[in-house]
Coordinates of C-alpha atoms in Angstrom, one line a residue:
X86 CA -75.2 -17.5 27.9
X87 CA -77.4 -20.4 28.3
X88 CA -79.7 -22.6 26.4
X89 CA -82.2 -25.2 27.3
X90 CA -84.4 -23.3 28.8
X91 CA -81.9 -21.3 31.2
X92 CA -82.4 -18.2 33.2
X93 CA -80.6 -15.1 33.4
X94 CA -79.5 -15.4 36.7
X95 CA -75.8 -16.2 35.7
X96 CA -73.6 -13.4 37.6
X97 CA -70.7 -15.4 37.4
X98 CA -70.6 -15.8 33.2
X99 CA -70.6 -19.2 33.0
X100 CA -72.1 -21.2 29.7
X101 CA -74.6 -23.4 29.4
X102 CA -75.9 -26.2 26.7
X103 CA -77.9 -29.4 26.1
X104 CA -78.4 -28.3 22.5
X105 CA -76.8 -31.7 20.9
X106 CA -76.9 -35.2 20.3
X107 CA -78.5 -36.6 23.7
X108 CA -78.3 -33.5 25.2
X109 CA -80.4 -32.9 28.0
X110 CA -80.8 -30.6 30.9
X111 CA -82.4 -27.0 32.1
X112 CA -80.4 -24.1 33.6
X113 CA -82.0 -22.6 36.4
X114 CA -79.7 -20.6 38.0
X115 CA -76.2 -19.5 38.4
X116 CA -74.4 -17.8 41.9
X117 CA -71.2 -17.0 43.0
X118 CA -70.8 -18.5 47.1
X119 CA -67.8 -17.8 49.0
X120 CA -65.8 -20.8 48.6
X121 CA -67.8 -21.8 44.9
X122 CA -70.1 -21.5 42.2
X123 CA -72.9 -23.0 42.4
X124 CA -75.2 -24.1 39.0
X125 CA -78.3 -25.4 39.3
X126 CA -80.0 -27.8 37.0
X127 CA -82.9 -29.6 36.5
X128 CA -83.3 -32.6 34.1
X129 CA -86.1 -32.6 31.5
X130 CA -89.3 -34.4 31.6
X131 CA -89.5 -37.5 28.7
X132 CA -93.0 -37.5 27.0
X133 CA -95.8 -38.8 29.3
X134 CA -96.6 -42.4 28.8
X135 CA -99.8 -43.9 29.2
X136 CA -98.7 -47.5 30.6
X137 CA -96.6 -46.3 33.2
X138 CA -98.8 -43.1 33.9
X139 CA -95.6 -40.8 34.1
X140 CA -92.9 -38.9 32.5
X141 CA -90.0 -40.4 32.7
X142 CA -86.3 -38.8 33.6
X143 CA -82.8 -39.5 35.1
X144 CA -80.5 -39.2 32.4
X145 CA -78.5 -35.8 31.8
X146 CA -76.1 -34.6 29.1
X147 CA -74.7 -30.6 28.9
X148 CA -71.8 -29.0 28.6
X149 CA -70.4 -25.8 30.9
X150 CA -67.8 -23.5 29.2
X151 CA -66.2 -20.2 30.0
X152 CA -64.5 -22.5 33.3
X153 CA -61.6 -20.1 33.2
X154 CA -63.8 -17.1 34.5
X155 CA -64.3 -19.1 37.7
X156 CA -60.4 -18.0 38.1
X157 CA -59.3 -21.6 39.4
X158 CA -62.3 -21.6 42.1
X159 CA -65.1 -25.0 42.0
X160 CA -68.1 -25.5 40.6
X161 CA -70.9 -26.9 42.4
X162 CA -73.7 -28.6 40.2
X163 CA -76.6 -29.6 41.6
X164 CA -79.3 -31.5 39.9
X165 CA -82.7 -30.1 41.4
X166 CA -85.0 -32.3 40.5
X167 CA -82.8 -35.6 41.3
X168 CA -84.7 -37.0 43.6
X169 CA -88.1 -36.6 41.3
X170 CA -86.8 -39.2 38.7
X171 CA -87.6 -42.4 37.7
X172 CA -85.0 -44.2 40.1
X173 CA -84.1 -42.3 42.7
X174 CA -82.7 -44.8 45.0
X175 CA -79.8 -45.1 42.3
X176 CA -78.1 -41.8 43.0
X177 CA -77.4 -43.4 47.0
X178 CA -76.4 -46.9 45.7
X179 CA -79.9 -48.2 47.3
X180 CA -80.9 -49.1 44.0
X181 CA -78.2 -51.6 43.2
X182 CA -78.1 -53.6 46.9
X183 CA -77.8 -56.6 47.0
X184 CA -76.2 -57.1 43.9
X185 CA -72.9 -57.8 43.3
X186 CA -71.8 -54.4 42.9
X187 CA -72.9 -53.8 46.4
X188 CA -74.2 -50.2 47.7
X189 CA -71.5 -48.2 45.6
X190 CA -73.3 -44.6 45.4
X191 CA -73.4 -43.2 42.0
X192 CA -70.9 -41.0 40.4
X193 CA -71.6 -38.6 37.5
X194 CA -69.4 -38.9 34.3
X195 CA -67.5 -35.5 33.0
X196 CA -64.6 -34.7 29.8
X197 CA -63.1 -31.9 29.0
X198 CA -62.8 -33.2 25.2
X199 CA -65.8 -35.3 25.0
X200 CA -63.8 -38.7 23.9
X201 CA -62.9 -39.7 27.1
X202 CA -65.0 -40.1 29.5
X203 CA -64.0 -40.6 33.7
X204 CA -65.6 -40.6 37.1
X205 CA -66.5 -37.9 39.1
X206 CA -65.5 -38.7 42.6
X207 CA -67.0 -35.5 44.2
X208 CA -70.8 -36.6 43.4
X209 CA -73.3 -36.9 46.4
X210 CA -76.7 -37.2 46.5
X211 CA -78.4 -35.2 49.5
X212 CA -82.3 -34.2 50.0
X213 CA -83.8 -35.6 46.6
X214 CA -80.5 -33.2 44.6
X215 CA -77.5 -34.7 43.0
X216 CA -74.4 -32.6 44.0
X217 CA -71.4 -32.4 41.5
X218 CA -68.3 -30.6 42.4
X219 CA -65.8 -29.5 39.6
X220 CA -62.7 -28.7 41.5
X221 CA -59.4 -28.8 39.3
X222 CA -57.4 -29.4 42.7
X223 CA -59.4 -33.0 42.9
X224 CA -59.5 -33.5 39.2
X225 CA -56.2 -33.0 37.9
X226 CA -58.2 -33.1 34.1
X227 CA -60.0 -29.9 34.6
X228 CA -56.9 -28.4 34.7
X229 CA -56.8 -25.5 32.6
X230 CA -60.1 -26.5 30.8
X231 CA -62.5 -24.0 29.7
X232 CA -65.2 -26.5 29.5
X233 CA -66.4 -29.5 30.7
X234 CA -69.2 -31.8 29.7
X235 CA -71.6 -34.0 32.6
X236 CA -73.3 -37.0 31.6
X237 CA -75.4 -39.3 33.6
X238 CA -73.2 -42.3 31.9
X239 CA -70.5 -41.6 28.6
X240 CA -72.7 -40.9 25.8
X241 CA -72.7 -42.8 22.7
X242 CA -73.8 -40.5 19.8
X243 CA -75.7 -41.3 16.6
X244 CA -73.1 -40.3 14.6
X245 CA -70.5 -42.7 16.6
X246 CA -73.4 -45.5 15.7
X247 CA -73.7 -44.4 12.3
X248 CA -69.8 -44.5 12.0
X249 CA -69.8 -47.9 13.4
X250 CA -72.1 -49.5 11.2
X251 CA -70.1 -47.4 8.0
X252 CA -66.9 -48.6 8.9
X253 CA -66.8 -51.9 10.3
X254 CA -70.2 -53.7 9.6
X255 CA -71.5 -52.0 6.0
X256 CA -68.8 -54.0 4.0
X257 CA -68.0 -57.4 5.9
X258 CA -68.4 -60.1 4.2
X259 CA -69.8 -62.0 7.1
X260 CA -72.6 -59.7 7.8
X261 CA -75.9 -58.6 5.8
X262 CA -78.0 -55.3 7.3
X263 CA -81.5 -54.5 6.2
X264 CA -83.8 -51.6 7.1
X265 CA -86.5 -53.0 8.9
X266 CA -88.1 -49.6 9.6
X267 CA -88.0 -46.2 10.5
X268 CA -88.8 -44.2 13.5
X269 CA -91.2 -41.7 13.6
X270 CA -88.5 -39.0 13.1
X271 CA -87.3 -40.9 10.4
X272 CA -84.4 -42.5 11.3
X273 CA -83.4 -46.0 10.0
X274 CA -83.8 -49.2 12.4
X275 CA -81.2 -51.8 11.0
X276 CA -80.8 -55.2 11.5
X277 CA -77.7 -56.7 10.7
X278 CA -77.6 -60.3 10.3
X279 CA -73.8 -62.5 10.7
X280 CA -73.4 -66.2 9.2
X281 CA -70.2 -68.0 9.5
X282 CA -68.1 -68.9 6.6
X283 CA -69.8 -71.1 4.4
X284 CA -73.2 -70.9 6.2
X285 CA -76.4 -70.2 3.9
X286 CA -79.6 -69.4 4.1
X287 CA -80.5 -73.3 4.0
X288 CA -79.0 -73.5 7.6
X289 CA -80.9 -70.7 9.2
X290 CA -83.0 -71.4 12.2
X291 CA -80.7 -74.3 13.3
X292 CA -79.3 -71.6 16.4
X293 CA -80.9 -68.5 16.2
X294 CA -78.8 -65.6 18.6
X295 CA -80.2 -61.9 19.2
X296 CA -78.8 -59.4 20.6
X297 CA -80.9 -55.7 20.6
X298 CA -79.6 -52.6 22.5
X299 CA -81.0 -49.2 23.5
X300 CA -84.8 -50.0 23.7
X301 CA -84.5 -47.6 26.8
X302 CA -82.1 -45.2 25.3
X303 CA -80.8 -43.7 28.1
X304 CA -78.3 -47.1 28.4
X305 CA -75.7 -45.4 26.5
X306 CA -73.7 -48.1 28.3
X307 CA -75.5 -50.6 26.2
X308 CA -73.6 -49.0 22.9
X309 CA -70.2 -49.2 24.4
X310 CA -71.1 -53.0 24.8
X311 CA -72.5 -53.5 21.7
X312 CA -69.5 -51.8 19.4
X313 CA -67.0 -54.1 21.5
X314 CA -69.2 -57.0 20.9
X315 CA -69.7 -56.6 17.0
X316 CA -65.8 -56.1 17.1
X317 CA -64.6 -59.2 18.6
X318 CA -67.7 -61.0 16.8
X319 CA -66.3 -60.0 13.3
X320 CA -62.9 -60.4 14.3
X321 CA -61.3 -63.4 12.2
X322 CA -58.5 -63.8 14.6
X323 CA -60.8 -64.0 17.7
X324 CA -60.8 -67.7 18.9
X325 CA -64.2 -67.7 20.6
X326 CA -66.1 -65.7 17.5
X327 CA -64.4 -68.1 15.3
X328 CA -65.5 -71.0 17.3
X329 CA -69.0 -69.6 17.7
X330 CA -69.3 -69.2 13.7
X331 CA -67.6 -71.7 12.2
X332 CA -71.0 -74.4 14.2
X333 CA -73.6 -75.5 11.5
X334 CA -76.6 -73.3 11.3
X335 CA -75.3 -70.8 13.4
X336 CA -77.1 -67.0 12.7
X337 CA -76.7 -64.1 14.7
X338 CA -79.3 -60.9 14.6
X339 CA -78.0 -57.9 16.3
X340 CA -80.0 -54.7 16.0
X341 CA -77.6 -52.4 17.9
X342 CA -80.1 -49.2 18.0
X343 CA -83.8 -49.9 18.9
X344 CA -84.6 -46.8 19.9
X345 CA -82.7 -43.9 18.2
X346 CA -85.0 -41.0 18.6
X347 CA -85.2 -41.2 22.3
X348 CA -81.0 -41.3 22.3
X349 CA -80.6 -38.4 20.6
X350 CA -83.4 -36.9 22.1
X351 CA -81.9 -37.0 25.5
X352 CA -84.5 -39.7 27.2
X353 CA -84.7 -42.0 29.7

């Protein structure tokens, strides 16, 4: 029933996969308690690296199914290994004090139809392990689900990016993209390049923007931002990308995906 490198400890029949697009996690075990089930998971190691002397790891991605055989009872989820990544003190809110979000600990992300994305309120982080509770009393969406996907933050796949850069960048007459390279899997790193009516190349270097997202892909957060941003930026009716474009000189370089390997890889 599992993949990822899961056991066969699984009495209770649930399923298990990080076999996708970011996917990332390792079944360990499955029981049945007397008030819940309990999963455990552990996340996988990133490849070593030599400057920090480490393997990095925090974020998560897989996707439990066969919910309906827990016969309306919770799920417990516990990330083993939680307090062994990169940034621990994030799970408790430590991480973030001081800052104007405050001490808010965190709270894992879960959907039952993997477009929409919400909190998971029941998330607490206890002795180094990240406990998530799926309880369709709590969560009114679990509700007759019979499978639920966790994620560290709402993934942004490569083929959401891909789509993205078909649909609204590939043809608009404001914008240019070029291939500046590959990755070593072989996936394209494109940098798309936006000039304001009437600008030309004669202009360039007047006011020079960038904007780069997912050198650490893991900040799935950082292609939500990026999407909205290229949105409103090639927006004709948008007064402040209007504004911003129609300034002598004025060229903006976005490269939206540094790092696309590790995102659909699953790492940090």
């Amino acid at each position: 029933m599992a993949t990822g490198g899961g056991s066969n400890d699984n009495a209770v029949g649930l399923g298990f996969s990080s076999c996708f697009d970011s996917g990332n996690g390792k079944l360990g075990s499955v029981t049945q308690g007397p008030d819940a089930a309990v999963m455990e998971v552990a996340i996988a190691d990133d490849p070593y690296t030599e400057i920090d002397k480490q393997s990095h790891k925090m974020w998560f991605h897989f996707r439990v199914s066969n919910l309906q055989r827990l016969q309306g009872k919770p799920l417990k989820v516990v990330l083993t290994n939680a307090g062994e990544c990169s940034y621990p003190d994030g799970w408790g809110g430590e991480g973030v004090k001081g800052t104007p979000e405050g001490a808010a600990p965190y709270k894992a992300c879960f959907s039952v139809d993997r477009k929409n994305w919400v909190r998971l309120q029941d998330t607490t982080y206890e002795g180094g392990r990240l406990h998530m509770t799926l309880d369709a009393e709590k969560e009114p969406l679990l509700r007759g689900a019979s499978a639920v996907s966790l994620a560290y933050f709402a993934p942004y796949s490569q083929e959401q990016h891909l789509e993205l850069m078909g649909s609204l960048v590939n043809r608009h007459p404001l914008c240019e993209i070029e291939t500046i390279g590959q990755t070593l899997d072989g996936a394209d790193m494109e940098l798309i390049t936006v000039r304001g009516p009437g600008a030309t190349n004669a202009s360039k270097g007047e006011l020079n923007l960038w904007f780069i997202a997912r050198q650490h892909p893991g900040e799935s957060m950082a292609s939500w931002w990026m999407e909205g941003f290229l949105r409103r930026l090639l927006d004709a009716s948008d007064p402040v990308a209007h504004a911003l474009l129609s300034q002598p000189g004025v060229t903006v370089y976005v490269v939206p995906m540094m790092n696309p390997d590790g995102a659909r890889r699953g790492y940090l």
